[in-house]
């Protein structure tokens, strides 16, 4: 049985999803771009902070767009990188060395501003 990778999901504009038909294509495009930027920011912060024994996890963390571009999944998508989970949460014998969780929390503080700026850019 293959194990899945470890990922987090960045969800964008969920409250606006029902109103997307009313938004201009430019606003929708800018919102998708902001979600992509957030995903890339989480991936970059994770790369910076992840344990670097073999540098495998640093190289393989990535952000992937999902759900028509209004979501991004960030993390290790390859089942062979299952051990990233052990670094994130720790084990009985090894303390946690989280990188993905703290990166997500750091982006959470910037996310609303990123979406707001995206809408402003589109409406100029």
Short mmCIF file of N, CA and C in Angstrom, two decimals:
data_model
loop_
_atom_site.label_atom_id
_atom_site.label_comp_id
_atom_site.label_asym_id
_atom_site.label_seq_id
_atom_site.Cartn_x
_atom_site.Cartn_y
_atom_site.Cartn_z
N UNK A 1 0.84 -1.18 0.00
CA UNK A 1 0.00 0.00 0.00
C UNK A 1 0.88 1.23 0.00
N UNK A 2 0.73 2.10 -0.97
CA UNK A 2 1.52 3.32 -1.06
C UNK A 2 0.98 4.35 -0.07
N UNK A 3 1.89 5.06 0.53
CA UNK A 3 1.50 6.13 1.45
C UNK A 3 1.45 7.43 0.67
N UNK A 4 0.52 8.28 1.06
CA UNK A 4 0.43 9.56 0.38
C UNK A 4 1.45 10.51 0.96
N UNK A 5 1.76 11.56 0.20
CA UNK A 5 2.68 12.58 0.66
C UNK A 5 2.03 13.42 1.75
N UNK A 6 2.78 14.38 2.24
CA UNK A 6 2.26 15.28 3.26
C UNK A 6 2.06 16.64 2.61
N UNK A 7 0.86 17.19 2.74
CA UNK A 7 0.53 18.44 2.08
C UNK A 7 -0.39 19.28 2.96
N UNK A 8 -0.47 20.55 2.65
CA UNK A 8 -1.48 21.44 3.20
C UNK A 8 -2.18 22.10 2.02
N UNK A 9 -3.37 22.59 2.23
CA UNK A 9 -4.12 23.19 1.15
C UNK A 9 -4.36 24.66 1.44
N UNK A 10 -4.11 25.50 0.46
CA UNK A 10 -4.39 26.93 0.53
C UNK A 10 -5.68 27.14 -0.24
N UNK A 11 -6.69 27.60 0.42
CA UNK A 11 -8.00 27.77 -0.20
C UNK A 11 -8.24 29.25 -0.41
N UNK A 12 -8.54 29.63 -1.61
CA UNK A 12 -8.72 31.04 -1.92
C UNK A 12 -10.13 31.37 -2.30
N UNK A 13 -10.56 32.50 -1.87
CA UNK A 13 -11.83 33.08 -2.30
C UNK A 13 -13.02 32.17 -2.07
N UNK A 14 -12.98 31.35 -1.03
CA UNK A 14 -14.08 30.41 -0.81
C UNK A 14 -15.40 31.14 -0.58
N UNK A 15 -15.36 32.27 0.08
CA UNK A 15 -16.59 33.04 0.29
C UNK A 15 -17.09 33.67 -1.00
N UNK A 16 -16.18 33.91 -1.92
CA UNK A 16 -16.56 34.53 -3.18
C UNK A 16 -16.96 33.52 -4.24
N UNK A 17 -16.69 32.25 -3.98
CA UNK A 17 -16.90 31.22 -4.99
C UNK A 17 -18.32 31.28 -5.59
N UNK A 18 -19.33 31.48 -4.78
CA UNK A 18 -20.71 31.53 -5.28
C UNK A 18 -20.95 32.78 -6.13
N UNK A 19 -20.14 33.81 -5.91
CA UNK A 19 -20.33 35.07 -6.64
C UNK A 19 -19.37 35.23 -7.81
N UNK A 20 -18.59 34.23 -8.12
CA UNK A 20 -17.58 34.37 -9.17
C UNK A 20 -18.19 34.74 -10.52
N UNK A 21 -19.39 34.29 -10.75
CA UNK A 21 -20.03 34.61 -12.03
C UNK A 21 -20.27 36.10 -12.16
N UNK A 22 -20.40 36.79 -11.02
CA UNK A 22 -20.63 38.23 -11.04
C UNK A 22 -19.34 39.03 -11.16
N UNK A 23 -18.21 38.40 -10.94
CA UNK A 23 -16.93 39.10 -10.97
C UNK A 23 -16.38 39.15 -12.39
N UNK A 24 -15.62 40.17 -12.65
CA UNK A 24 -15.00 40.27 -13.96
C UNK A 24 -13.93 39.21 -14.10
N UNK A 25 -13.60 38.88 -15.34
CA UNK A 25 -12.54 37.89 -15.59
C UNK A 25 -11.22 38.36 -15.02
N UNK A 26 -10.98 39.67 -15.02
CA UNK A 26 -9.73 40.21 -14.49
C UNK A 26 -9.62 39.99 -12.98
N UNK A 27 -10.72 40.17 -12.26
CA UNK A 27 -10.71 39.94 -10.81
C UNK A 27 -10.45 38.46 -10.53
N UNK A 28 -11.12 37.60 -11.26
CA UNK A 28 -10.93 36.16 -11.09
C UNK A 28 -9.48 35.78 -11.37
N UNK A 29 -8.93 36.31 -12.44
CA UNK A 29 -7.54 36.02 -12.80
C UNK A 29 -6.57 36.49 -11.70
N UNK A 30 -6.81 37.68 -11.15
CA UNK A 30 -5.95 38.21 -10.09
C UNK A 30 -6.08 37.40 -8.79
N UNK A 31 -7.28 36.94 -8.48
CA UNK A 31 -7.46 36.11 -7.29
C UNK A 31 -6.72 34.79 -7.44
N UNK A 32 -6.81 34.19 -8.60
CA UNK A 32 -6.09 32.94 -8.84
C UNK A 32 -4.59 33.15 -8.73
N UNK A 33 -4.13 34.27 -9.25
CA UNK A 33 -2.70 34.60 -9.15
C UNK A 33 -2.28 34.76 -7.69
N UNK A 34 -3.13 35.39 -6.88
CA UNK A 34 -2.82 35.58 -5.46
C UNK A 34 -2.76 34.24 -4.72
N UNK A 35 -3.66 33.32 -5.05
CA UNK A 35 -3.63 31.99 -4.45
C UNK A 35 -2.34 31.28 -4.84
N UNK A 36 -1.97 31.39 -6.11
CA UNK A 36 -0.73 30.77 -6.57
C UNK A 36 0.48 31.37 -5.84
N UNK A 37 0.49 32.68 -5.67
CA UNK A 37 1.58 33.35 -4.96
C UNK A 37 1.66 32.88 -3.51
N UNK A 38 0.51 32.70 -2.89
CA UNK A 38 0.50 32.21 -1.51
C UNK A 38 1.06 30.80 -1.42
N UNK A 39 0.67 29.95 -2.35
CA UNK A 39 1.21 28.60 -2.38
C UNK A 39 2.71 28.59 -2.57
N UNK A 40 3.19 29.43 -3.47
CA UNK A 40 4.64 29.52 -3.70
C UNK A 40 5.36 30.08 -2.48
N UNK A 41 4.73 31.02 -1.78
CA UNK A 41 5.35 31.58 -0.57
C UNK A 41 5.48 30.51 0.51
N UNK A 42 4.45 29.69 0.67
CA UNK A 42 4.51 28.60 1.66
C UNK A 42 5.60 27.61 1.27
N UNK A 43 5.66 27.26 -0.01
CA UNK A 43 6.69 26.32 -0.47
C UNK A 43 8.09 26.90 -0.24
N UNK A 44 8.28 28.17 -0.54
CA UNK A 44 9.60 28.80 -0.36
C UNK A 44 10.01 28.83 1.11
N UNK A 45 9.07 29.20 1.99
CA UNK A 45 9.38 29.22 3.42
C UNK A 45 9.67 27.82 3.93
N UNK A 46 8.95 26.84 3.42
CA UNK A 46 9.19 25.45 3.82
C UNK A 46 10.57 25.00 3.37
N UNK A 47 10.92 25.30 2.12
CA UNK A 47 12.26 24.95 1.62
C UNK A 47 13.35 25.55 2.49
N UNK A 48 13.15 26.78 2.91
CA UNK A 48 14.14 27.46 3.73
C UNK A 48 14.33 26.77 5.09
N UNK A 49 13.23 26.28 5.67
CA UNK A 49 13.27 25.81 7.05
C UNK A 49 13.29 24.29 7.23
N UNK A 50 13.05 23.52 6.18
CA UNK A 50 12.99 22.07 6.33
C UNK A 50 14.38 21.51 6.66
N UNK A 51 14.40 20.40 7.40
CA UNK A 51 15.67 19.74 7.71
C UNK A 51 16.40 19.40 6.43
N UNK A 52 17.70 19.60 6.43
CA UNK A 52 18.45 19.48 5.17
C UNK A 52 19.48 18.35 5.18
N UNK A 53 19.18 17.25 5.84
CA UNK A 53 20.13 16.13 5.88
C UNK A 53 20.53 15.69 4.48
N UNK A 54 19.56 15.34 3.66
CA UNK A 54 19.86 14.89 2.29
C UNK A 54 19.45 15.92 1.26
N UNK A 55 18.77 16.95 1.68
CA UNK A 55 18.24 18.02 0.82
C UNK A 55 17.10 17.52 -0.09
N UNK A 56 16.69 16.28 0.06
CA UNK A 56 15.60 15.73 -0.74
C UNK A 56 14.30 16.50 -0.49
N UNK A 57 13.94 16.69 0.78
CA UNK A 57 12.68 17.35 1.07
C UNK A 57 12.72 18.81 0.63
N UNK A 58 13.87 19.43 0.73
CA UNK A 58 14.02 20.81 0.28
C UNK A 58 13.76 20.90 -1.23
N UNK A 59 14.29 19.98 -1.99
CA UNK A 59 14.13 19.98 -3.45
C UNK A 59 12.71 19.62 -3.89
N UNK A 60 12.04 18.78 -3.13
CA UNK A 60 10.78 18.21 -3.63
C UNK A 60 9.52 18.87 -3.11
N UNK A 61 9.62 19.80 -2.17
CA UNK A 61 8.41 20.50 -1.74
C UNK A 61 7.94 21.39 -2.89
N UNK A 62 6.64 21.36 -3.14
CA UNK A 62 6.12 22.17 -4.24
C UNK A 62 4.68 22.58 -3.99
N UNK A 63 4.28 23.61 -4.69
CA UNK A 63 2.91 24.09 -4.68
C UNK A 63 2.27 23.68 -5.99
N UNK A 64 1.09 23.11 -5.89
CA UNK A 64 0.34 22.71 -7.09
C UNK A 64 -1.03 23.36 -7.07
N UNK A 65 -1.40 24.00 -8.17
CA UNK A 65 -2.76 24.57 -8.23
C UNK A 65 -3.79 23.44 -8.24
N UNK A 66 -4.94 23.73 -7.68
CA UNK A 66 -6.01 22.73 -7.63
C UNK A 66 -7.36 23.45 -7.71
N UNK A 67 -8.38 22.70 -8.03
CA UNK A 67 -9.75 23.20 -7.99
C UNK A 67 -9.92 24.50 -8.78
N UNK A 68 -9.62 24.46 -10.04
CA UNK A 68 -9.78 25.61 -10.94
C UNK A 68 -8.93 26.81 -10.55
N UNK A 69 -7.85 26.60 -9.84
CA UNK A 69 -6.95 27.69 -9.50
C UNK A 69 -7.29 28.45 -8.24
N UNK A 70 -8.37 28.10 -7.57
CA UNK A 70 -8.74 28.79 -6.34
C UNK A 70 -8.22 28.09 -5.10
N UNK A 71 -7.47 27.04 -5.29
CA UNK A 71 -6.81 26.33 -4.19
C UNK A 71 -5.40 25.99 -4.65
N UNK A 72 -4.53 25.81 -3.69
CA UNK A 72 -3.19 25.31 -3.98
C UNK A 72 -2.86 24.28 -2.91
N UNK A 73 -2.27 23.19 -3.32
CA UNK A 73 -1.82 22.16 -2.39
C UNK A 73 -0.31 22.25 -2.31
N UNK A 74 0.21 22.42 -1.10
CA UNK A 74 1.63 22.62 -0.91
C UNK A 74 2.18 21.51 -0.04
N UNK A 75 3.30 20.96 -0.43
CA UNK A 75 3.94 19.94 0.38
C UNK A 75 4.70 18.95 -0.46
N UNK A 76 4.79 17.75 0.05
CA UNK A 76 5.50 16.66 -0.63
C UNK A 76 4.44 15.73 -1.18
N UNK A 77 4.33 15.68 -2.48
CA UNK A 77 3.26 14.93 -3.15
C UNK A 77 3.68 13.50 -3.48
N UNK A 78 4.94 13.21 -3.43
CA UNK A 78 5.46 11.89 -3.77
C UNK A 78 5.33 10.97 -2.54
N UNK A 79 4.68 9.83 -2.69
CA UNK A 79 4.56 8.90 -1.56
C UNK A 79 5.91 8.49 -0.96
N UNK A 80 6.98 8.54 -1.73
CA UNK A 80 8.30 8.19 -1.20
C UNK A 80 8.79 9.20 -0.16
N UNK A 81 8.16 10.35 -0.10
CA UNK A 81 8.55 11.38 0.87
C UNK A 81 7.68 11.33 2.13
N UNK A 82 7.12 10.17 2.41
CA UNK A 82 6.24 10.00 3.57
C UNK A 82 6.92 10.41 4.87
N UNK A 83 8.23 10.31 4.93
CA UNK A 83 8.95 10.60 6.17
C UNK A 83 8.91 12.09 6.53
N UNK A 84 8.48 12.94 5.60
CA UNK A 84 8.32 14.37 5.93
C UNK A 84 7.33 14.53 7.08
N UNK A 85 6.35 13.65 7.12
CA UNK A 85 5.36 13.68 8.20
C UNK A 85 6.03 13.49 9.56
N UNK A 86 7.02 12.60 9.62
CA UNK A 86 7.71 12.35 10.89
C UNK A 86 8.50 13.57 11.34
N UNK A 87 9.06 14.30 10.39
CA UNK A 87 9.76 15.53 10.74
C UNK A 87 8.78 16.59 11.22
N UNK A 88 7.65 16.69 10.56
CA UNK A 88 6.66 17.71 10.92
C UNK A 88 6.09 17.50 12.32
N UNK A 89 5.74 16.28 12.65
CA UNK A 89 5.05 16.04 13.92
C UNK A 89 5.90 15.34 14.97
N UNK A 90 7.05 14.81 14.57
CA UNK A 90 7.90 14.10 15.51
C UNK A 90 7.47 12.65 15.68
N UNK A 91 8.29 11.92 16.40
CA UNK A 91 8.00 10.52 16.72
C UNK A 91 8.30 10.32 18.20
N UNK A 92 8.13 9.09 18.65
CA UNK A 92 8.49 8.79 20.05
C UNK A 92 9.95 9.09 20.32
N UNK A 93 10.77 8.87 19.32
CA UNK A 93 12.22 8.99 19.53
C UNK A 93 12.83 10.27 19.00
N UNK A 94 12.11 11.00 18.19
CA UNK A 94 12.67 12.22 17.60
C UNK A 94 11.67 13.37 17.76
N UNK A 95 12.15 14.51 18.21
CA UNK A 95 11.24 15.66 18.35
C UNK A 95 10.83 16.21 16.98
N UNK A 96 9.71 16.88 16.97
CA UNK A 96 9.23 17.49 15.73
C UNK A 96 10.20 18.57 15.27
N UNK A 97 10.33 18.65 13.94
CA UNK A 97 11.10 19.72 13.29
C UNK A 97 10.22 20.31 12.20
N UNK A 98 9.13 20.95 12.59
CA UNK A 98 8.16 21.39 11.59
C UNK A 98 8.71 22.49 10.69
N UNK A 99 8.33 22.43 9.44
CA UNK A 99 8.65 23.47 8.46
C UNK A 99 7.40 23.89 7.70
N UNK A 100 6.59 22.92 7.28
CA UNK A 100 5.40 23.21 6.50
C UNK A 100 4.35 23.95 7.34
N UNK A 101 4.09 23.48 8.53
CA UNK A 101 3.09 24.12 9.40
C UNK A 101 3.44 25.57 9.71
N UNK A 102 4.67 25.85 10.16
CA UNK A 102 5.03 27.25 10.42
C UNK A 102 4.98 28.12 9.16
N UNK A 103 5.33 27.55 8.01
CA UNK A 103 5.27 28.32 6.77
C UNK A 103 3.82 28.67 6.44
N UNK A 104 2.92 27.73 6.66
CA UNK A 104 1.50 27.99 6.43
C UNK A 104 0.98 29.08 7.37
N UNK A 105 1.36 29.01 8.62
CA UNK A 105 0.92 30.02 9.59
C UNK A 105 1.45 31.40 9.23
N UNK A 106 2.69 31.48 8.77
CA UNK A 106 3.26 32.77 8.37
C UNK A 106 2.49 33.34 7.18
N UNK A 107 2.11 32.50 6.24
CA UNK A 107 1.37 32.97 5.08
C UNK A 107 -0.06 33.33 5.46
N UNK A 108 -0.61 32.66 6.42
CA UNK A 108 -1.98 32.97 6.85
C UNK A 108 -2.10 34.45 7.24
N UNK A 109 -1.06 34.97 7.87
CA UNK A 109 -1.06 36.38 8.28
C UNK A 109 -1.01 37.32 7.07
N UNK A 110 -0.46 36.87 5.96
CA UNK A 110 -0.32 37.71 4.76
C UNK A 110 -1.43 37.48 3.74
N UNK A 111 -2.16 36.40 3.89
CA UNK A 111 -3.08 35.93 2.85
C UNK A 111 -4.21 36.92 2.55
N UNK A 112 -4.88 37.39 3.56
CA UNK A 112 -6.00 38.31 3.33
C UNK A 112 -5.53 39.56 2.60
N UNK A 113 -4.39 40.08 3.00
CA UNK A 113 -3.83 41.25 2.32
C UNK A 113 -3.49 40.95 0.88
N UNK A 114 -2.99 39.75 0.64
CA UNK A 114 -2.65 39.35 -0.73
C UNK A 114 -3.90 39.31 -1.61
N UNK A 115 -5.00 38.75 -1.08
CA UNK A 115 -6.26 38.70 -1.84
C UNK A 115 -6.82 40.11 -2.05
N UNK A 116 -6.76 40.94 -1.01
CA UNK A 116 -7.26 42.31 -1.11
C UNK A 116 -6.50 43.08 -2.18
N UNK A 117 -5.19 42.94 -2.18
CA UNK A 117 -4.37 43.63 -3.18
C UNK A 117 -4.66 43.11 -4.58
N UNK A 118 -4.94 41.84 -4.71
CA UNK A 118 -5.27 41.27 -6.02
C UNK A 118 -6.55 41.91 -6.58
N UNK A 119 -7.54 42.06 -5.73
CA UNK A 119 -8.80 42.68 -6.17
C UNK A 119 -8.56 44.14 -6.52
N UNK A 120 -7.77 44.82 -5.72
CA UNK A 120 -7.45 46.24 -6.01
C UNK A 120 -6.75 46.39 -7.36
N UNK A 121 -5.79 45.50 -7.62
CA UNK A 121 -5.08 45.56 -8.91
C UNK A 121 -6.06 45.39 -10.07
N UNK A 122 -6.98 44.47 -9.91
CA UNK A 122 -7.94 44.20 -10.99
C UNK A 122 -8.91 45.36 -11.19
N UNK A 123 -9.22 46.06 -10.14
CA UNK A 123 -10.22 47.13 -10.25
C UNK A 123 -9.64 48.48 -10.64
N UNK A 124 -8.32 48.58 -10.73
CA UNK A 124 -7.68 49.86 -11.12
C UNK A 124 -7.91 50.14 -12.57
#
